[in-house]
Coordinates of N, CA, C and O in Angstrom, one line a residue:
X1 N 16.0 28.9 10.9 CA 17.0 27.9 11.3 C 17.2 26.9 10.2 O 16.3 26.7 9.4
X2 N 18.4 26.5 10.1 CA 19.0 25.9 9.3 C 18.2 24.3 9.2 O 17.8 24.1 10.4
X3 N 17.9 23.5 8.6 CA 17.1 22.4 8.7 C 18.0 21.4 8.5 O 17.5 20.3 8.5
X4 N 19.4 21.4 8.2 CA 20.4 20.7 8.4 C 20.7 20.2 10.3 O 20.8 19.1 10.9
X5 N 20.7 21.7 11.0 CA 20.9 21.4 12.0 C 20.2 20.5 12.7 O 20.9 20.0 13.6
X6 N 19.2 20.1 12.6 CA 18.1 19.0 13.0 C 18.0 17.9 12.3 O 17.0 17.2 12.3
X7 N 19.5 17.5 11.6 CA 19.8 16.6 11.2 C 19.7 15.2 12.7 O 19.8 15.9 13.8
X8 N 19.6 14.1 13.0 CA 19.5 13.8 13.8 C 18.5 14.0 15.2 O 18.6 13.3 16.2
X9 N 17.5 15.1 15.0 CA 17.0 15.2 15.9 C 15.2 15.3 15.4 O 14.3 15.6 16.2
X10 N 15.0 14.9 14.1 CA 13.6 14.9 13.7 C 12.3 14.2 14.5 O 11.1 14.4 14.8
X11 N 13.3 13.2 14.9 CA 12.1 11.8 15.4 C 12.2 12.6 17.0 O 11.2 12.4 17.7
X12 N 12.9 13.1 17.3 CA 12.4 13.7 18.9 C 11.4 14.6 19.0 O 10.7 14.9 20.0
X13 N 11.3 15.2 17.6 CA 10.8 16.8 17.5 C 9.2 16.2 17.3 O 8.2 16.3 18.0
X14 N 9.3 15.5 16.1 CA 7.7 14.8 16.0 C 7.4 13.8 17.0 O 6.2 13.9 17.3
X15 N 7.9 13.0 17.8 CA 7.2 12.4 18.5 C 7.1 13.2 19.5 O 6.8 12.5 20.5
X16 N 7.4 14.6 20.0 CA 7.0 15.4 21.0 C 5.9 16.1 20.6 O 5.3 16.6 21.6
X17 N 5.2 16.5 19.5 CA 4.6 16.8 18.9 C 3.0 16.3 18.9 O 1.9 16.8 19.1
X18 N 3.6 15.2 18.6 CA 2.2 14.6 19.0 C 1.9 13.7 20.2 O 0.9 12.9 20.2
X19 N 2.7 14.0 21.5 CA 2.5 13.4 22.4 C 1.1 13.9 23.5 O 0.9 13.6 24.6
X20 N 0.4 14.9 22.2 CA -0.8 14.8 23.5 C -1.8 14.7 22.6 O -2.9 14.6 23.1
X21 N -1.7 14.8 21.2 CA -3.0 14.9 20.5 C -2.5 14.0 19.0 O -1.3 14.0 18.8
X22 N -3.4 13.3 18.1 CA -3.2 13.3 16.5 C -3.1 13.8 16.2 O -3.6 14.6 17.0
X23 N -2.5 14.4 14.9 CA -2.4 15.1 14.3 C -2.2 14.7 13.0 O -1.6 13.7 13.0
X24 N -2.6 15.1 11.7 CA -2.1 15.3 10.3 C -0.8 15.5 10.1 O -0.1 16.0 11.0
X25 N -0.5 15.2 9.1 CA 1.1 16.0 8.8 C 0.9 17.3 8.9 O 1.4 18.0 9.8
X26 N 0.2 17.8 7.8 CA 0.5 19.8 7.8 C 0.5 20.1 8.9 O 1.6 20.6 9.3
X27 N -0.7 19.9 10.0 CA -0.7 20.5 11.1 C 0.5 20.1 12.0 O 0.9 21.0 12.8
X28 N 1.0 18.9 12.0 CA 2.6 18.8 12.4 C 3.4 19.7 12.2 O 4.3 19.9 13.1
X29 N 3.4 20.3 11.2 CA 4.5 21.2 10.6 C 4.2 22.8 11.0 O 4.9 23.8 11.3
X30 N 2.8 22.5 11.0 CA 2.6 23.8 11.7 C 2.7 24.2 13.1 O 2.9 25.3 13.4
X31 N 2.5 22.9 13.9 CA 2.5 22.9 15.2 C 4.4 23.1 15.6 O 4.8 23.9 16.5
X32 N 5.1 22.3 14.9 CA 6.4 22.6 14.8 C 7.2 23.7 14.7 O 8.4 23.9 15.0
X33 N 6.2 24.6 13.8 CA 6.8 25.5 13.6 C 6.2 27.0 14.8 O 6.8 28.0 15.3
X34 N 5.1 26.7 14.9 CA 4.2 27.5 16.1 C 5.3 27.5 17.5 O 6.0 28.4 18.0
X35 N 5.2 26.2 17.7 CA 5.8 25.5 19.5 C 7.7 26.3 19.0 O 8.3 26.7 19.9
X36 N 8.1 26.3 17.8 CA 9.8 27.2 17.3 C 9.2 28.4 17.6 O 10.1 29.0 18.3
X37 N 8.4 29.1 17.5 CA 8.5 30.4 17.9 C 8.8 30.9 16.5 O 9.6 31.9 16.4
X38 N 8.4 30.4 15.5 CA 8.2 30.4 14.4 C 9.9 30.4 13.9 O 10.1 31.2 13.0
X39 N 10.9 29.7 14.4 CA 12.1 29.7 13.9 C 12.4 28.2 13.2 O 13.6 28.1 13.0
X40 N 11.6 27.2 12.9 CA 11.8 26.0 12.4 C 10.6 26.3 10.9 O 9.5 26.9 10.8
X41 N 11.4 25.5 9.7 CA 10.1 25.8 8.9 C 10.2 24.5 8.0 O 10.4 24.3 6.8
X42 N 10.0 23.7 8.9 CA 10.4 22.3 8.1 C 9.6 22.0 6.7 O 8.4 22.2 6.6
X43 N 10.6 21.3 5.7 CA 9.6 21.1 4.7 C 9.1 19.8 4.5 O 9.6 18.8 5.1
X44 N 8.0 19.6 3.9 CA 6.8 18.3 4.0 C 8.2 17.1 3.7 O 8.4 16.1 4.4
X45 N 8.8 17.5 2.7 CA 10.2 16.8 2.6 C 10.6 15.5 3.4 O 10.7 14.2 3.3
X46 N 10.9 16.8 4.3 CA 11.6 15.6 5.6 C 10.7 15.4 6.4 O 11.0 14.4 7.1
X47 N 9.3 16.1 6.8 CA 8.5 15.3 7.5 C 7.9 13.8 7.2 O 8.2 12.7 7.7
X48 N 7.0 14.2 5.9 CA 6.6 13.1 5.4 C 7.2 11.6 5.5 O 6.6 10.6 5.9
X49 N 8.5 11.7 5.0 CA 9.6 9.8 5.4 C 9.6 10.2 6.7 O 8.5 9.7 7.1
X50 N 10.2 10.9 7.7 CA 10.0 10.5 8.7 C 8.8 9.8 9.4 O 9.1 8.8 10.1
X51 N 7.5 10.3 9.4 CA 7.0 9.8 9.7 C 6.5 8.4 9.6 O 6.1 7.7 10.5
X52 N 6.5 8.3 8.3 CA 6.3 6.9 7.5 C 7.4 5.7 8.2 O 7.2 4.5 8.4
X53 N 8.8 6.6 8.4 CA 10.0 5.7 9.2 C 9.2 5.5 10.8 O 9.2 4.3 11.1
X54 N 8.7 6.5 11.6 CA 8.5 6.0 12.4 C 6.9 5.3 12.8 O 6.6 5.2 13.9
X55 N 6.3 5.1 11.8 CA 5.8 4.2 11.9 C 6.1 3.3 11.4 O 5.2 2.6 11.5
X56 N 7.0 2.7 10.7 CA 7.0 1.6 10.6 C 8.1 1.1 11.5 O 8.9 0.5 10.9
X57 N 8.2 1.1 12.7 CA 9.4 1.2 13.6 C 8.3 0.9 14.5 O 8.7 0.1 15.4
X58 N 7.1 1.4 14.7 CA 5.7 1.4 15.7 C 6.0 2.2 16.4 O 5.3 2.0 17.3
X59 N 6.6 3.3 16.6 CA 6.3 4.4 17.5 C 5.5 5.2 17.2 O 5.2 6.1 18.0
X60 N 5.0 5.2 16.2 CA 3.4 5.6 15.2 C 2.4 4.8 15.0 O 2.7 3.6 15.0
X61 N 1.3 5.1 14.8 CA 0.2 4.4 13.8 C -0.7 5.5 13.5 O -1.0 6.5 14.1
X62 N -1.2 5.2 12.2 CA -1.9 6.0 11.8 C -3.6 5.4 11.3 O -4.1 4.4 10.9
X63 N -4.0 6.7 11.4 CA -5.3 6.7 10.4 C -6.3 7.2 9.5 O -6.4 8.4 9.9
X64 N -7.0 7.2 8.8 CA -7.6 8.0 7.7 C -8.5 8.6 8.6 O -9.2 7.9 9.2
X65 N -8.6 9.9 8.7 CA -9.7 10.9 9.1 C -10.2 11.9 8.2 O -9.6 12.5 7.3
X66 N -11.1 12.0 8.6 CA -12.4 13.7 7.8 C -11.9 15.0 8.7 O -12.2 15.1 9.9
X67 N -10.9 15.9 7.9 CA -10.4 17.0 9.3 C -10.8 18.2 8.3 O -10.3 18.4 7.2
X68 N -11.8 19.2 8.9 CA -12.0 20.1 8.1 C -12.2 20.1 6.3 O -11.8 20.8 5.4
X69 N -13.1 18.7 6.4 CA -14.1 18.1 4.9 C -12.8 17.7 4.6 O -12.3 18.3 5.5
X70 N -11.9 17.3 4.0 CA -10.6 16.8 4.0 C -10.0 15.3 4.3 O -9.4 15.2 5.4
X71 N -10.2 14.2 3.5 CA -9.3 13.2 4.3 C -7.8 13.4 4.4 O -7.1 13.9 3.4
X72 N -7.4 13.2 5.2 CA -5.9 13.0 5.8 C -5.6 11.9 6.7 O -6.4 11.3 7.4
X73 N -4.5 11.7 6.4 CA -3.9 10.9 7.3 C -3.4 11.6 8.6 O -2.9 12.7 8.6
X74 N -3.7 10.6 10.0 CA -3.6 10.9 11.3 C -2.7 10.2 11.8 O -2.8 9.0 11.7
X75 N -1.8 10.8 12.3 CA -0.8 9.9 13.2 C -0.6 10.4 14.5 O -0.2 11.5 14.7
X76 N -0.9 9.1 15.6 CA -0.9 8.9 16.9 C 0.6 8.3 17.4 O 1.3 7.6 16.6
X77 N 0.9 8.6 18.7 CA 1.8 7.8 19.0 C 1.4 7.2 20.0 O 0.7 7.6 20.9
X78 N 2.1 5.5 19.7 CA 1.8 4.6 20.5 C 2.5 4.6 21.9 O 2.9 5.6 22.5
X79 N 2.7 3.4 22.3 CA 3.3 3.1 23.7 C 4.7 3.1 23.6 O 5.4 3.6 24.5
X80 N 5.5 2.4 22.3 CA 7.0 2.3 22.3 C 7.0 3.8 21.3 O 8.1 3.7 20.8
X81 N 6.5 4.8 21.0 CA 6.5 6.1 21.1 C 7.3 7.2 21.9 O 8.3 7.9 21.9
X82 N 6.1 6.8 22.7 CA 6.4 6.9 24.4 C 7.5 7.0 24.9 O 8.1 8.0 25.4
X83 N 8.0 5.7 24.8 CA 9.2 5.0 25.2 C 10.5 5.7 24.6 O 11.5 6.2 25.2
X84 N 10.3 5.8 23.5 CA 11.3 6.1 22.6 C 11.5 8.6 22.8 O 12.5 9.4 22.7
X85 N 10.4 8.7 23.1 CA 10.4 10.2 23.5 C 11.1 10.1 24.6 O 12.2 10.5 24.5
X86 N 10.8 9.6 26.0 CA 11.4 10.0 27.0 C 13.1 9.4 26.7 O 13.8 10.2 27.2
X87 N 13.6 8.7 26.3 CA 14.6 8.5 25.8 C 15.4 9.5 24.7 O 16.5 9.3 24.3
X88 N 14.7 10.2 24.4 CA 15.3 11.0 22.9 C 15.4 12.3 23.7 O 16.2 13.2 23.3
X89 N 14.4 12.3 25.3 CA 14.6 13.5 25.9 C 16.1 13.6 26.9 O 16.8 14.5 27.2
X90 N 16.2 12.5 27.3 CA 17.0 12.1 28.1 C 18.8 12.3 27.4 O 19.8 13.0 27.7
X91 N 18.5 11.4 26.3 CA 19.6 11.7 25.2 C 20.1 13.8 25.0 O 21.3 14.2 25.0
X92 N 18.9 14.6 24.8 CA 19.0 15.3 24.4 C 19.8 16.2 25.6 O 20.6 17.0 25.1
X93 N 19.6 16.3 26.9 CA 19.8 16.6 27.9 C 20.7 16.4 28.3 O 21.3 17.3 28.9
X94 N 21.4 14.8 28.1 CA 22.7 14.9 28.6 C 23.5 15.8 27.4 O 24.2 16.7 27.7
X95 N 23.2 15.4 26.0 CA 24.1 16.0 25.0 C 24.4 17.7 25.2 O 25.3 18.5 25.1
X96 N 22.5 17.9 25.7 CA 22.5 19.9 25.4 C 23.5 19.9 26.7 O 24.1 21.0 26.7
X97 N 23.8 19.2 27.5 CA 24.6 19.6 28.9 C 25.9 19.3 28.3 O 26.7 20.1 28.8
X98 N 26.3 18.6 27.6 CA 28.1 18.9 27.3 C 27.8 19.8 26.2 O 28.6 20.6 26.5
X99 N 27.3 20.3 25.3 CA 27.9 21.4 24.5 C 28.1 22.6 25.2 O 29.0 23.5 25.0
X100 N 27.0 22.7 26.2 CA 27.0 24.1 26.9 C 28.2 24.1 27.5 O 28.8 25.2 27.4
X101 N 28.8 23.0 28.2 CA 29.6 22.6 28.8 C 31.2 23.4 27.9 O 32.0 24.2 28.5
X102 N 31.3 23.0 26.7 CA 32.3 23.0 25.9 C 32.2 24.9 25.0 O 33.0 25.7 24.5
X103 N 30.9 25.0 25.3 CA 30.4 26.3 24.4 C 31.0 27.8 25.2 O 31.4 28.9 24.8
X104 N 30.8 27.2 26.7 CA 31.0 28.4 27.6 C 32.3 28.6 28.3 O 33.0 27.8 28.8
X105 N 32.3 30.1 28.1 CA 33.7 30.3 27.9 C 34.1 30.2 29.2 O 33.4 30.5 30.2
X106 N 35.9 29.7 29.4 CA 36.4 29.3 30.9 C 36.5 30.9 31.0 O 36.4 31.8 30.1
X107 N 36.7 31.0 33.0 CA 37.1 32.1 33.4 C 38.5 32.0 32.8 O 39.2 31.0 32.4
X108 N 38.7 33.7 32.8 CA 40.3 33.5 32.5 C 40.8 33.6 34.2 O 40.0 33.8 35.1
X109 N 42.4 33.4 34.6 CA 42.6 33.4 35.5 C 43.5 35.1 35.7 O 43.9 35.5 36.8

């Protein structure tokens, strides 16, 4: 999949992501790409600022962990996280309901 197409939709994708566990970045990317059914292959690229954007927004916080002898950085989501996921889900639902809307072909008469 095209990583353009997920232009506007990064911050839904990571903060659903980590809505039940921390995670590192790699494992972000991997989890993102596992939960695509292996059709997303995002690069550290656009992960990395994203994240750093959404913590600094507080829908993140992070912290230094030992993950498999390794420090990394961990990022949790907070409460305006939260907030901001069911909202990005909501958004996404009404939008995925008008394209289908526009996508699917009229009966002919």
């Amino acid at each position: 999949m095209n990583t353009d197409a997920l232009r506007g939709h990064m911050d839904a994708l990571l903060l659903s992501v980590l809505e039940d566990e921390p995670l590192h970045g790699y494992a972000i990317i991997e989890a993102l790409q596992q939960r695509s059914g292996g059709a997303l292959s995002v690069p550290t690229g656009t992960v990395y600022p994203a994240l750093r954007r959404l913590e600094r927004v507080g829908h993140l916080t992070s912290e230094w962990a030992t993950v498999g002898g390794r420090k990394r950085r961990t990022y949790r989501l907070t409460r305006s996280g939260r907030a901001a996921l069911a909202g990005e889900r909501s958004a996404w639902s009404d939008f995925s309901g008008v394209v289908t809307k526009i996508l699917t072909p009229r009966s002919q008469p």
